[in-house]
Amino acid sequence: MSMQKSFKEILFRSLFALIGVVILGLGAATLRIGQVGLDPYTSSNIALGNLLGLSLGVYQLLMNGFLLVLLVIFGRKYIGTGTVINMVGAGFFIDFFTKVMNTYQIEPNSWFSQLLFLSIGVLIFTFGASFYMAASVGTPAYDAIAPVIVDYTKLDYRFVRVSHDVGFSLIAYFFQGPVGVGTFISAFLMGPFIKFWDQKVSYPIIESSLKKESL
């Protein structure tokens, strides 16, 4: 019976992780359409995907597959069902919501509307990231890079995380990816937003839902 409950909990948490990835995709698409810059990883994937003639979804899936192989070798403890959900879904959801917005011609036409896209995109993106992580079923392949490096080198986590975010931002910049204010915010300032969503929304919703389901 306990194994069934454990499996059931993983299933529910994976569903919450999927919802988080969908929300994250909507937020990233909003930033993309607003032309205000995306997070370093997505920006670099768009840049290199364009260079190779691949969509974001396809290129990001390939990149995540490569990172997943490295995780299996060096950081297996960070892998879970959520890792796979993020690996497969994030890029394609961003592509999907971008296509929907383009179809309905949802786009900025002034600096003020760009500011709205930036604000709304950051809020949605960080909420999605928070909801995904609060599900606690695995770390996204990109986000696992820093803790794996820390495990092996004992370097400071913040230093490692900022370093690799800046590195991917530079890749995006040099290969003409969507780098902008949103990229800067993603690399340096998203932590407080995610922490707010964690405390006020994500963890309370997920944990209370799981408690109700277990009754």
CSV table of C-alpha atoms in Angstrom, one decimal:
chain,number,residue,atom,x,y,z
A,1,MET,CA,0.0,0.0,0.0
A,2,SER,CA,2.8,2.4,0.8
A,3,MET,CA,4.4,1.8,-2.6
A,4,GLN,CA,1.0,2.6,-4.2
A,5,LYS,CA,0.8,5.8,-2.2
A,6,SER,CA,4.4,6.7,-3.1
A,7,PHE,CA,3.7,6.1,-6.8
A,8,LYS,CA,0.5,8.1,-6.5
A,9,GLU,CA,2.3,11.0,-4.9
A,10,ILE,CA,5.0,11.0,-7.7
A,11,LEU,CA,2.2,11.0,-10.3
A,12,PHE,CA,0.5,14.0,-8.7
A,13,ARG,CA,3.8,15.9,-8.3
A,14,SER,CA,4.7,15.1,-11.9
A,15,LEU,CA,1.3,16.6,-13.0
A,16,PHE,CA,2.1,19.8,-11.0
A,17,ALA,CA,5.6,19.9,-12.6
A,18,LEU,CA,3.9,19.7,-16.0
A,19,ILE,CA,1.6,22.6,-15.1
A,20,GLY,CA,4.6,24.5,-14.0
A,21,VAL,CA,6.4,23.9,-17.3
A,22,VAL,CA,3.4,25.0,-19.3
A,23,ILE,CA,3.2,28.3,-17.3
A,24,LEU,CA,6.9,28.8,-17.6
A,25,GLY,CA,6.6,28.3,-21.4
A,26,LEU,CA,3.9,31.0,-21.5
A,27,GLY,CA,6.0,33.4,-19.5
A,28,ALA,CA,9.1,32.8,-21.8
A,29,ALA,CA,6.9,33.2,-24.9
A,30,THR,CA,5.7,36.6,-23.5
A,31,LEU,CA,9.2,37.8,-23.0
A,32,ARG,CA,10.1,36.5,-26.5
A,33,ILE,CA,7.3,38.3,-28.2
A,34,GLY,CA,8.0,41.4,-26.2
A,35,GLN,CA,11.5,41.4,-27.6
A,36,VAL,CA,12.9,42.1,-24.1
A,37,GLY,CA,15.2,39.1,-23.8
A,38,LEU,CA,14.8,35.7,-22.3
A,39,ASP,CA,16.6,33.7,-19.7
A,40,PRO,CA,20.2,32.8,-20.7
A,41,TYR,CA,19.6,29.2,-21.5
A,42,THR,CA,16.6,29.8,-23.7
A,43,SER,CA,18.3,32.7,-25.4
A,44,SER,CA,21.4,30.7,-26.3
A,45,ASN,CA,19.2,27.8,-27.5
A,46,ILE,CA,17.3,30.1,-29.8
A,47,ALA,CA,20.5,31.6,-31.1
A,48,LEU,CA,22.2,28.3,-31.8
A,49,GLY,CA,19.0,26.7,-33.0
A,50,ASN,CA,18.6,29.5,-35.6
A,51,LEU,CA,22.2,29.0,-36.6
A,52,LEU,CA,21.5,25.3,-37.4
A,53,GLY,CA,18.0,25.9,-38.8
A,54,LEU,CA,16.2,24.2,-35.9
A,55,SER,CA,13.2,25.4,-33.9
A,56,LEU,CA,13.7,26.1,-30.3
A,57,GLY,CA,11.8,23.0,-29.3
A,58,VAL,CA,13.9,20.7,-31.3
A,59,TYR,CA,17.3,22.3,-30.5
A,60,GLN,CA,16.5,22.6,-26.8
A,61,LEU,CA,15.4,18.9,-26.7
A,62,LEU,CA,18.8,17.9,-28.2
A,63,MET,CA,20.7,20.1,-25.8
A,64,ASN,CA,18.8,18.8,-22.8
A,65,GLY,CA,19.4,15.3,-24.0
A,66,PHE,CA,23.1,16.0,-24.0
A,67,LEU,CA,22.9,17.5,-20.5
A,68,LEU,CA,20.9,14.6,-19.3
A,69,VAL,CA,23.6,12.2,-20.3
A,70,LEU,CA,26.1,14.2,-18.3
A,71,LEU,CA,23.7,14.1,-15.3
A,72,VAL,CA,23.4,10.4,-15.5
A,73,ILE,CA,27.2,10.2,-15.3
A,74,PHE,CA,27.9,12.9,-12.8
A,75,GLY,CA,24.7,13.9,-11.0
A,76,ARG,CA,22.1,11.1,-11.1
A,77,LYS,CA,20.5,12.2,-7.8
A,78,TYR,CA,19.2,15.4,-9.5
A,79,ILE,CA,17.2,13.4,-12.1
A,80,GLY,CA,13.5,12.8,-11.7
A,81,THR,CA,10.3,12.7,-13.7
A,82,GLY,CA,10.2,16.5,-13.6
A,83,THR,CA,13.6,16.6,-15.3
A,84,VAL,CA,12.2,14.7,-18.3
A,85,ILE,CA,9.0,16.8,-18.4
A,86,ASN,CA,11.1,19.9,-18.5
A,87,MET,CA,13.6,18.5,-21.0
A,88,VAL,CA,10.9,17.4,-23.5
A,89,GLY,CA,8.2,20.1,-22.9
A,90,ALA,CA,9.8,23.5,-22.2
A,91,GLY,CA,11.1,24.4,-25.6
A,92,PHE,CA,8.0,23.2,-27.4
A,93,PHE,CA,5.6,25.0,-25.1
A,94,ILE,CA,7.6,28.2,-25.7
A,95,ASP,CA,7.3,27.6,-29.5
A,96,PHE,CA,3.6,26.9,-29.2
A,97,PHE,CA,2.7,30.0,-27.2
A,98,THR,CA,4.9,32.1,-29.4
A,99,LYS,CA,3.0,30.9,-32.5
A,100,VAL,CA,-0.4,31.6,-30.8
A,101,MET,CA,0.7,35.1,-30.0
A,102,ASN,CA,2.0,35.7,-33.5
A,103,THR,CA,-1.2,34.3,-35.0
A,104,TYR,CA,-3.3,36.7,-33.0
A,105,GLN,CA,-0.8,39.5,-33.5
A,106,ILE,CA,-0.1,40.0,-29.8
A,107,GLU,CA,3.0,42.2,-29.9
A,108,PRO,CA,4.3,45.4,-28.4
A,109,ASN,CA,4.0,48.6,-30.3
A,110,SER,CA,5.6,51.0,-27.9
A,111,TRP,CA,8.2,51.1,-25.2
A,112,PHE,CA,5.4,51.1,-22.6
A,113,SER,CA,3.9,48.0,-24.1
A,114,GLN,CA,7.3,46.4,-24.1
A,115,LEU,CA,7.6,47.2,-20.4
A,116,LEU,CA,4.2,45.5,-19.8
A,117,PHE,CA,5.4,42.4,-21.7
A,118,LEU,CA,8.6,42.4,-19.6
A,119,SER,CA,6.7,42.7,-16.3
A,120,ILE,CA,4.0,40.2,-17.1
A,121,GLY,CA,6.5,37.8,-18.7
A,122,VAL,CA,8.8,37.8,-15.7
A,123,LEU,CA,5.9,37.3,-13.3
A,124,ILE,CA,4.5,34.4,-15.3
A,125,PHE,CA,7.9,32.8,-16.0
A,126,THR,CA,9.0,32.9,-12.3
A,127,PHE,CA,5.7,31.6,-11.2
A,128,GLY,CA,6.0,28.7,-13.6
A,129,ALA,CA,9.6,28.0,-12.4
A,130,SER,CA,8.5,28.1,-8.8
A,131,PHE,CA,5.5,25.8,-9.4
A,132,TYR,CA,7.7,23.4,-11.3
A,133,MET,CA,10.4,23.3,-8.6
A,134,ALA,CA,7.9,23.1,-5.7
A,135,ALA,CA,6.7,19.8,-7.2
A,136,SER,CA,10.0,18.3,-6.1
A,137,VAL,CA,10.3,15.7,-8.8
A,138,GLY,CA,13.7,16.4,-10.3
A,139,THR,CA,15.9,19.4,-11.4
A,140,PRO,CA,15.9,20.7,-14.9
A,141,ALA,CA,19.0,19.7,-16.8
A,142,TYR,CA,20.3,23.2,-17.1
A,143,ASP,CA,19.6,24.1,-13.5
A,144,ALA,CA,21.5,21.0,-12.3
A,145,ILE,CA,24.8,22.2,-13.9
A,146,ALA,CA,25.7,24.5,-11.0
A,147,PRO,CA,25.0,22.0,-8.1
A,148,VAL,CA,26.8,19.2,-9.9
A,149,ILE,CA,29.9,21.5,-10.3
A,150,VAL,CA,29.6,22.5,-6.7
A,151,ASP,CA,29.4,18.8,-5.6
A,152,TYR,CA,32.7,18.1,-7.3
A,153,THR,CA,34.6,21.4,-6.8
A,154,LYS,CA,33.1,22.7,-3.5
A,155,LEU,CA,33.0,26.2,-5.1
A,156,ASP,CA,30.4,28.7,-3.9
A,157,TYR,CA,27.1,28.0,-5.5
A,158,ARG,CA,26.2,31.6,-6.3
A,159,PHE,CA,29.6,32.1,-8.1
A,160,VAL,CA,29.1,29.0,-10.2
A,161,ARG,CA,25.5,29.7,-11.0
A,162,VAL,CA,26.1,33.3,-12.0
A,163,SER,CA,29.2,32.3,-14.0
A,164,HIS,CA,27.4,29.8,-16.1
A,165,ASP,CA,24.4,32.0,-16.6
A,166,VAL,CA,26.7,34.8,-17.8
A,167,GLY,CA,28.4,32.3,-20.1
A,168,PHE,CA,25.2,31.2,-21.8
A,169,SER,CA,24.2,34.9,-22.0
A,170,LEU,CA,27.4,35.6,-23.9
A,171,ILE,CA,26.8,32.7,-26.3
A,172,ALA,CA,23.3,34.2,-27.0
A,173,TYR,CA,24.7,37.6,-27.5
A,174,PHE,CA,27.5,36.6,-29.9
A,175,PHE,CA,25.2,34.4,-31.9
A,176,GLN,CA,22.5,37.1,-32.1
A,177,GLY,CA,20.0,35.5,-29.7
A,178,PRO,CA,17.2,37.4,-27.9
A,179,VAL,CA,19.3,39.1,-25.2
A,180,GLY,CA,17.8,42.0,-23.4
A,181,VAL,CA,16.7,43.3,-20.0
A,182,GLY,CA,14.8,40.1,-19.4
A,183,THR,CA,18.1,38.2,-19.8
A,184,PHE,CA,19.7,40.3,-17.1
A,185,ILE,CA,16.7,39.9,-14.8
A,186,SER,CA,16.8,36.1,-15.4
A,187,ALA,CA,20.5,35.9,-14.7
A,188,PHE,CA,20.6,38.0,-11.5
A,189,LEU,CA,17.2,39.0,-10.1
A,190,MET,CA,14.7,36.1,-10.5
A,191,GLY,CA,15.6,34.5,-7.2
A,192,PRO,CA,13.5,36.9,-5.1
A,193,PHE,CA,10.5,36.5,-7.4
A,194,ILE,CA,10.7,32.7,-7.3
A,195,LYS,CA,11.1,32.8,-3.5
A,196,PHE,CA,7.9,34.9,-3.2
A,197,TRP,CA,5.9,32.5,-5.4
A,198,ASP,CA,7.4,29.6,-3.4
A,199,GLN,CA,6.2,30.9,-0.1
A,200,LYS,CA,2.9,32.5,-1.0
A,201,VAL,CA,1.5,30.2,-3.8
A,202,SER,CA,3.4,27.2,-5.1
A,203,TYR,CA,4.3,25.2,-1.9
A,204,PRO,CA,0.9,26.0,-0.2
A,205,ILE,CA,-1.1,24.9,-3.2
A,206,ILE,CA,0.9,21.7,-3.9
A,207,GLU,CA,1.3,20.5,-0.3
A,208,SER,CA,-2.4,21.2,0.6
A,209,SER,CA,-3.5,19.4,-2.6
A,210,LEU,CA,-1.4,16.4,-1.7
A,211,LYS,CA,-2.8,16.3,1.8
A,212,LYS,CA,-6.4,16.4,0.6
A,213,GLU,CA,-5.7,13.7,-1.9
A,214,SER,CA,-4.2,11.4,0.8
A,215,LEU,CA,-7.3,11.7,3.0
